[in-house]
Short mmCIF file of C-alpha atoms in Angstrom, two decimals:
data_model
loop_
_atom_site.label_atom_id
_atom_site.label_comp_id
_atom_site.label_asym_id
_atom_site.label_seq_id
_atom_site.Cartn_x
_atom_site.Cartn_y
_atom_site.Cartn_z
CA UNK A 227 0.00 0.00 0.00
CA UNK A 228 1.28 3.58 -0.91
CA UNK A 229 0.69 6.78 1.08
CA UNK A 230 0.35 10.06 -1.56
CA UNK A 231 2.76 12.55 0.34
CA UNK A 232 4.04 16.41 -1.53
CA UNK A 233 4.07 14.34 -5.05
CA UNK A 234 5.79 10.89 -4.33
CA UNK A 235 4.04 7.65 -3.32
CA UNK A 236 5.48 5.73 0.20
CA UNK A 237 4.96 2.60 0.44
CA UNK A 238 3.88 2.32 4.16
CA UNK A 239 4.06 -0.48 6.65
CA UNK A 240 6.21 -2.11 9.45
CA UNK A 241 9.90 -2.55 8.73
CA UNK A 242 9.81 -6.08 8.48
CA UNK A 243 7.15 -5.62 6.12
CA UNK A 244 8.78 -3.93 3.70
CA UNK A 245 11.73 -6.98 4.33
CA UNK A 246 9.39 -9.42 3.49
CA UNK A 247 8.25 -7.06 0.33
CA UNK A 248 11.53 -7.61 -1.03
CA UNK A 249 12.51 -10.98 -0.48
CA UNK A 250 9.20 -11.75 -2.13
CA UNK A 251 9.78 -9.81 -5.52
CA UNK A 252 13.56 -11.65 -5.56
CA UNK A 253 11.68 -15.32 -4.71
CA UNK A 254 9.12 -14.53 -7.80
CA UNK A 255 12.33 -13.55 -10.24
CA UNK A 256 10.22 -10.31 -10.76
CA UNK A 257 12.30 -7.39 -12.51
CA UNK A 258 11.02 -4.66 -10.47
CA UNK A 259 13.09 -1.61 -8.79
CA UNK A 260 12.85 -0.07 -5.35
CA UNK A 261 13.45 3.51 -4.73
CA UNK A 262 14.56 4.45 -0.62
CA UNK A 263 13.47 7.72 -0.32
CA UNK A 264 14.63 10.80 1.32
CA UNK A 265 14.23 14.37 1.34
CA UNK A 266 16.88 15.00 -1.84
CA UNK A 267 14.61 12.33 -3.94
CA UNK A 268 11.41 14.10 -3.02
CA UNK A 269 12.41 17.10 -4.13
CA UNK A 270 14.16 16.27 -7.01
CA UNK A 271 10.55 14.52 -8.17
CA UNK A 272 8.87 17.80 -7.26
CA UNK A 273 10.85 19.90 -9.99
CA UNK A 274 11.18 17.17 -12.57
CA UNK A 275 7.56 15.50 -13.18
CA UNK A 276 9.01 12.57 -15.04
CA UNK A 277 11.35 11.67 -12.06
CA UNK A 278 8.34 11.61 -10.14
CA UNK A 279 6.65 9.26 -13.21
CA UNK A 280 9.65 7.09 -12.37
CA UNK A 281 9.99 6.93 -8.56
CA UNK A 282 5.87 6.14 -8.46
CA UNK A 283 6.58 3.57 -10.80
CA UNK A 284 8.73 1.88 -8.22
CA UNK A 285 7.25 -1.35 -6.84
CA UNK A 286 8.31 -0.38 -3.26
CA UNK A 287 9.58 3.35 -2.51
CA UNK A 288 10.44 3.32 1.50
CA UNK A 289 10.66 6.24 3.44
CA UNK A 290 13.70 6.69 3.96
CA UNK A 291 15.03 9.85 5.70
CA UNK A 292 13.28 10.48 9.30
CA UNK A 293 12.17 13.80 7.74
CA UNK A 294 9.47 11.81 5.62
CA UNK A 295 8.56 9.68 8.62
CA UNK A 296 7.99 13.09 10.49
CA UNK A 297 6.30 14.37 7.42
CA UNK A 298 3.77 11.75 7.16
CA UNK A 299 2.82 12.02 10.92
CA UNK A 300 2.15 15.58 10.14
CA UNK A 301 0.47 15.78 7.63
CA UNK A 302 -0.90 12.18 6.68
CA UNK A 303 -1.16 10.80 10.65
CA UNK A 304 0.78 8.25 9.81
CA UNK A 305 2.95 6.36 12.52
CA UNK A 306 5.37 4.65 10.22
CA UNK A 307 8.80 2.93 10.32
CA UNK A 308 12.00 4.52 9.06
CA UNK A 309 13.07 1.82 6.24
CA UNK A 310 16.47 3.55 5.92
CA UNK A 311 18.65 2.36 3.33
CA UNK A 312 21.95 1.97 5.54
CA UNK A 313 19.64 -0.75 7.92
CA UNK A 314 18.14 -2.21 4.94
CA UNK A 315 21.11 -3.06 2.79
CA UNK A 316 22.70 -5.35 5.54
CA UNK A 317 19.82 -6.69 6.47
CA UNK A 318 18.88 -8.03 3.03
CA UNK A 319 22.13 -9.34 2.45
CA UNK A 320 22.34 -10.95 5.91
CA UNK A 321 18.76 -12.46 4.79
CA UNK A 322 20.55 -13.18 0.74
CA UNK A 323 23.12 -15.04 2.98
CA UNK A 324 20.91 -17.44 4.80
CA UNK A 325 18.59 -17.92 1.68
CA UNK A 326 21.27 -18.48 -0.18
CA UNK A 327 20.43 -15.93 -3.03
CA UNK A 328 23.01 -14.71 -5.05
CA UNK A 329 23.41 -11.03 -5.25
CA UNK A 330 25.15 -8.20 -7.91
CA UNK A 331 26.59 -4.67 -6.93
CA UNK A 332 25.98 -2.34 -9.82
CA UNK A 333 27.40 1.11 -9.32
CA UNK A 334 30.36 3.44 -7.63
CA UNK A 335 33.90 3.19 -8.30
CA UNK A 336 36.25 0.13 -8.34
CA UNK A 337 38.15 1.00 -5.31
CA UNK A 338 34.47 1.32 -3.43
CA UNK A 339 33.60 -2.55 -5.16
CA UNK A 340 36.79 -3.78 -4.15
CA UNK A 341 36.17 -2.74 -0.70
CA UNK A 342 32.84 -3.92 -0.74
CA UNK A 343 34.22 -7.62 -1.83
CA UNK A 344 36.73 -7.52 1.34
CA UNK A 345 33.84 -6.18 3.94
CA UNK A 346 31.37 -8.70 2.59
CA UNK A 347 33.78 -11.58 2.78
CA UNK A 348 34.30 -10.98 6.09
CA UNK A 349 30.92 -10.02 7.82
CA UNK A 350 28.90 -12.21 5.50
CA UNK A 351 31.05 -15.05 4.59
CA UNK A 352 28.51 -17.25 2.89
CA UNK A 353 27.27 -14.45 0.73
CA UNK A 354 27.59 -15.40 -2.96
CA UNK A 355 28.59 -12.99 -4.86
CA UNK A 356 27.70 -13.22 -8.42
CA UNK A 357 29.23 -10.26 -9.97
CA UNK A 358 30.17 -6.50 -9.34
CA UNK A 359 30.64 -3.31 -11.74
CA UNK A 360 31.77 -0.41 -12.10
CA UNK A 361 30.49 1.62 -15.09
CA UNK A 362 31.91 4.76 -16.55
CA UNK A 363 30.65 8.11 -15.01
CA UNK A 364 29.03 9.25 -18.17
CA UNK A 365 26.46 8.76 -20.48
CA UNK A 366 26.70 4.93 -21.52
CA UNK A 367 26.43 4.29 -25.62
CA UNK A 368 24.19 1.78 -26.14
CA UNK A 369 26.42 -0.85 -26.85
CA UNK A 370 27.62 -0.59 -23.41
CA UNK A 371 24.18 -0.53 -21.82
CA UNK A 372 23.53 -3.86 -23.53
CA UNK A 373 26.90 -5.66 -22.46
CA UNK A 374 26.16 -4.22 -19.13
CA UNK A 375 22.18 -5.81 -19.01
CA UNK A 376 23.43 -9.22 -20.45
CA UNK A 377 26.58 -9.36 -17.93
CA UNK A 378 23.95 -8.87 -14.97
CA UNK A 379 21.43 -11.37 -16.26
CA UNK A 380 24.29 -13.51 -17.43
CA UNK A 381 25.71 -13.58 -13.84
CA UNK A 382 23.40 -16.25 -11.38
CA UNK A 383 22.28 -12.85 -9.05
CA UNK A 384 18.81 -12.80 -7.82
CA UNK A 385 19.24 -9.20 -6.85
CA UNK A 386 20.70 -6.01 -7.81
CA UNK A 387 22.01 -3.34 -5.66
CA UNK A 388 22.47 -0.43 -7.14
CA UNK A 389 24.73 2.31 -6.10
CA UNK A 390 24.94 5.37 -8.98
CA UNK A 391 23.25 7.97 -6.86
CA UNK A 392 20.42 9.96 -7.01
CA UNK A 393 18.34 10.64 -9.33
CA UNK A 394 20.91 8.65 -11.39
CA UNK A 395 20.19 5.40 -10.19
CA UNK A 396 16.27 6.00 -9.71
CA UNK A 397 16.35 6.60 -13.83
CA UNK A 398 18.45 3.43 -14.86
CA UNK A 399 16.46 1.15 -12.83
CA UNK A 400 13.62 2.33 -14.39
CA UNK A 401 15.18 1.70 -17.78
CA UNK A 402 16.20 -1.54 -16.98
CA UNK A 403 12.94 -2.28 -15.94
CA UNK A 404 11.86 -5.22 -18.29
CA UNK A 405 15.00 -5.56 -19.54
CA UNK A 406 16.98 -7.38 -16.03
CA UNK A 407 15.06 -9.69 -14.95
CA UNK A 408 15.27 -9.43 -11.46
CA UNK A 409 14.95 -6.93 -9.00
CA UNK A 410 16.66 -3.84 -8.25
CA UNK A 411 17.53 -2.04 -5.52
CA UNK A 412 18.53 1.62 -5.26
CA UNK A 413 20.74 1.97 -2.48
CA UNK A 414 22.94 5.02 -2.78
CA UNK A 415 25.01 6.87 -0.17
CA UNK A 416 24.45 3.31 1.43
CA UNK A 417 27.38 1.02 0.40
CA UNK A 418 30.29 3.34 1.13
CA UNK A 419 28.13 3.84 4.50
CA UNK A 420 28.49 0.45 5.22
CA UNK A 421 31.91 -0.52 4.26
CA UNK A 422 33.52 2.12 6.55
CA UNK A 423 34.21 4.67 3.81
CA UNK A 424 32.34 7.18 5.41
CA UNK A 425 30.71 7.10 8.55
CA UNK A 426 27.29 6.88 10.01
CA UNK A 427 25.67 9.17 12.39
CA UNK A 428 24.95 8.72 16.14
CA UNK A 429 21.54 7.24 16.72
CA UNK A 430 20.87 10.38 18.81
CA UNK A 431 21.07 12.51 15.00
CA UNK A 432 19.35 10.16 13.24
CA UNK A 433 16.01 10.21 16.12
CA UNK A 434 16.28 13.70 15.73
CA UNK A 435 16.78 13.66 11.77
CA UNK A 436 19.93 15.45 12.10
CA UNK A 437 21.69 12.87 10.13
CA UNK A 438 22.22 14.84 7.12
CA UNK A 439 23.88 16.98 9.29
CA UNK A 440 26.69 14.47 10.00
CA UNK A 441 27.02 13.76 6.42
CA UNK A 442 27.08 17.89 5.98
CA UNK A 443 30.09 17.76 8.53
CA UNK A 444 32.22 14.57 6.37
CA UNK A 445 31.70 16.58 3.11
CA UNK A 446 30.90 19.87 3.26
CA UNK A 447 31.77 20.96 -0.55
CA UNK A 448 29.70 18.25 -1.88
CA UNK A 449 26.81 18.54 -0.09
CA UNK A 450 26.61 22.03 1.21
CA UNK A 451 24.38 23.32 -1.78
CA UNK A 452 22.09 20.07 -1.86
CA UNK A 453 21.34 20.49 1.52
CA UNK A 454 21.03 24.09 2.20
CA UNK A 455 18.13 24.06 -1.11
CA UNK A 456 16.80 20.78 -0.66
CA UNK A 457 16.06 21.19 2.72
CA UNK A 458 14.23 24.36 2.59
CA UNK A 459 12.51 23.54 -0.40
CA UNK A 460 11.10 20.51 1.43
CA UNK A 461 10.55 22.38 4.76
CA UNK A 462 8.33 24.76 2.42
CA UNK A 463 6.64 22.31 0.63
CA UNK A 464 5.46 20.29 3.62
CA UNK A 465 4.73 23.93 5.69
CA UNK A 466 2.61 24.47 2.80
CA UNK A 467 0.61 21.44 2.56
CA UNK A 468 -0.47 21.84 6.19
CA UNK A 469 -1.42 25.18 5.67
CA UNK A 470 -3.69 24.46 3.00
CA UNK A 471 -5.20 21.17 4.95
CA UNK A 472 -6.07 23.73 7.75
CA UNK A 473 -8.02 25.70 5.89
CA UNK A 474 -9.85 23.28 3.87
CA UNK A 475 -10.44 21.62 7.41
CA UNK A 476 -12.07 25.04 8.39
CA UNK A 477 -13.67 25.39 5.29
CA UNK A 478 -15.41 22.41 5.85
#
């Protein structure tokens, strides 16, 4: 079930839920894609209507920054889970590792891949691993799309984790939609998170959604301008939407 909330549609529902959700697209072979949304995604969708198209085509789109939970309380009454992509990464591959499905790490640089074969070797030893890639940062020719979608589907993976970035990542897996047949998984910021190439924030920040503000502090030049705009636009857009459900709740 999705939840309508300032243009995107959130899939809503426990955390283990949304667990389940997943395992049970990879068990069908479905090619499907699943965004994890946070505040930069929503807002991107807002200003580009076919991003939105694409991330409320998404089989499952979790909420995934504590903002959005927040959000939906506000303004939907919704008590719902954080489905954050840094807990649900490793705990989908703990539960690839005891299913024994195969999984395939699309995305980021070789150095970040190579890292990610060494951590995953070592916390989740009986993982199999049925391919990784690295694809060029640009615009892939066609050819190289093609190799890329027959490599994947060639490889054994039930599963795709996908790590180009936002809205990057959001756009491919909908293009691939169809075309791999399994499921994908967008998972950005999430991998080098987890491998210890950057670090995650206190749970104290992230109860009090102040985890972007850790990231902020790790790299400021990067993220400075995303977050400064992105945040007010979304601080707007949801100080909006209340205002207006006021006054049609007066109205009425």
């Amino acid at each position: 079930m999705k939840q309508p909330f300032l243009g995107i549609n959130i899939t809503i529902g426990k955390y283990s839920d949304f667990i389940g959700a997943i395992l049970g697209l990879i068990n069908s072979e479905t090619s499907s894609y699943v965004c994890v949304a946070n505040v930069h995604m929503l807002v991107e969708a807002s200003q580009d209507s076919q991003f939105a198209d694409i991330v409320n085509g998404a089989d499952i789109c979790t909420p995934d920054g504590m903002p959005l939970v927040l959000g939906l309380k506000a303004l939907c009454g919704l008590q719902q889970d954080r489905v954050a992509g840094m807990d649900l990464m490793p705990d989908l591959l703990q539960e690839a590792e005891r299913c024994a499905i195969s999984v395939f790490f699309y995305g980021g640089t070789q150095s970040m891949l190579d890292k990610t074969r060494q951590y995953v070797s070592l916390t989740y030893p009986n993982l199999v691993v049925a391919g990784m890639h690295s694809p060029p940062f640009r615009q892939l020719t066609t050819e190289e799309e093609n190799e890329g979608v027959a490599m994947i589907n060639a490889s054994g993976a039930k599963v795709v984790f996908v790590a180009l970035g936002c809205p990057k990542q959001e756009k491919w897996m909908h293009r691939m939609k169809g075309r791999i047949s399994m499921p994908m998984i967008g998972i950005g910021g999430a991998l080098p998170v987890m491998v210890g190439i950057q670090k995650r924030s206190p749970t104290w920040m992230q109860r009090l959604s102040l985890e972007w503000l850790f990231r902020l502090g790790q790299e400021p030049k990067r993220l400075f301008k995303r977050y400064t705009v992105t945040n007010s636009l979304f601080i707007g857009m949801l100080l909006n939407a209340l205002l207006k459900q006021q006054f049609r709740i007066k109205k009425g």
